[in-house]
Amino acid sequence: MAALFQECTSLPQKPKKAASVSTTAPYWSAAYVSFRNGVTVFAVTGGVLGFLLVARHYL
């Protein structure tokens, strides 16, 4: 969970990295970075919703 939170807090720095990668590498690497960001957002959202579901059960 802490790793996901650190990943989420470092998101504002990713567009700069993605821009430099997409200009020097083929288009698929930019697509890979975008896909990885999507997976990260999905994982963080799922983790938060799962946590809230469990917390609601115990509170």
CSV table of C-alpha atoms in Angstrom, one decimal:
chain,number,residue,atom,x,y,z
A,1,MET,CA,0.0,0.0,0.0
A,2,ALA,CA,2.9,2.4,0.8
A,3,ALA,CA,4.5,1.7,-2.6
A,4,LEU,CA,1.2,2.5,-4.3
A,5,PHE,CA,0.9,5.7,-2.3
A,6,GLN,CA,4.5,6.7,-3.3
A,7,GLU,CA,3.7,5.9,-6.9
A,8,CYS,CA,0.7,8.1,-6.7
A,9,THR,CA,2.6,11.0,-5.1
A,10,SER,CA,5.2,10.9,-7.9
A,11,LEU,CA,2.6,11.2,-10.6
A,12,PRO,CA,3.1,14.9,-11.2
A,13,GLN,CA,6.7,14.3,-12.2
A,14,LYS,CA,5.8,11.5,-14.7
A,15,PRO,CA,4.6,13.7,-17.6
A,16,LYS,CA,8.1,15.3,-17.9
A,17,LYS,CA,9.7,11.8,-18.0
A,18,ALA,CA,7.1,10.6,-20.5
A,19,ALA,CA,7.6,13.6,-22.7
A,20,SER,CA,11.4,13.0,-22.9
A,21,VAL,CA,10.9,9.3,-23.5
A,22,SER,CA,8.4,9.8,-26.2
A,23,THR,CA,10.6,12.2,-28.1
A,24,THR,CA,13.7,10.0,-28.0
A,25,ALA,CA,12.1,6.5,-28.3
A,26,PRO,CA,9.4,5.0,-30.6
A,27,TYR,CA,5.8,5.7,-30.0
A,28,TRP,CA,5.2,2.3,-28.2
A,29,SER,CA,7.2,3.5,-25.2
A,30,ALA,CA,4.9,6.4,-24.7
A,31,ALA,CA,2.0,4.0,-25.0
A,32,TYR,CA,3.7,1.8,-22.4
A,33,VAL,CA,4.1,4.7,-20.0
A,34,SER,CA,0.5,5.7,-20.5
A,35,PHE,CA,-0.6,2.1,-19.9
A,36,ARG,CA,1.5,1.9,-16.8
A,37,ASN,CA,-0.1,5.1,-15.5
A,38,GLY,CA,-3.5,3.6,-16.2
A,39,VAL,CA,-2.6,0.4,-14.3
A,40,THR,CA,-1.3,2.5,-11.4
A,41,VAL,CA,-4.5,4.6,-11.2
A,42,PHE,CA,-6.6,1.4,-11.4
A,43,ALA,CA,-4.6,-0.2,-8.6
A,44,VAL,CA,-4.7,2.8,-6.3
A,45,THR,CA,-8.5,3.3,-6.9
A,46,GLY,CA,-9.1,-0.4,-6.3
A,47,GLY,CA,-7.0,-0.3,-3.1
A,48,VAL,CA,-8.8,2.7,-1.8
A,49,LEU,CA,-12.3,1.3,-2.6
A,50,GLY,CA,-11.3,-2.1,-1.1
A,51,PHE,CA,-10.0,-0.4,2.1
A,52,LEU,CA,-13.2,1.7,2.4
A,53,LEU,CA,-15.3,-1.5,1.9
A,54,VAL,CA,-13.4,-3.3,4.7
A,55,ALA,CA,-13.4,-0.3,7.0
A,56,ARG,CA,-17.2,0.2,6.6
A,57,HIS,CA,-17.6,-3.5,7.6
A,58,TYR,CA,-15.7,-3.0,10.8
A,59,LEU,CA,-16.8,0.4,11.8
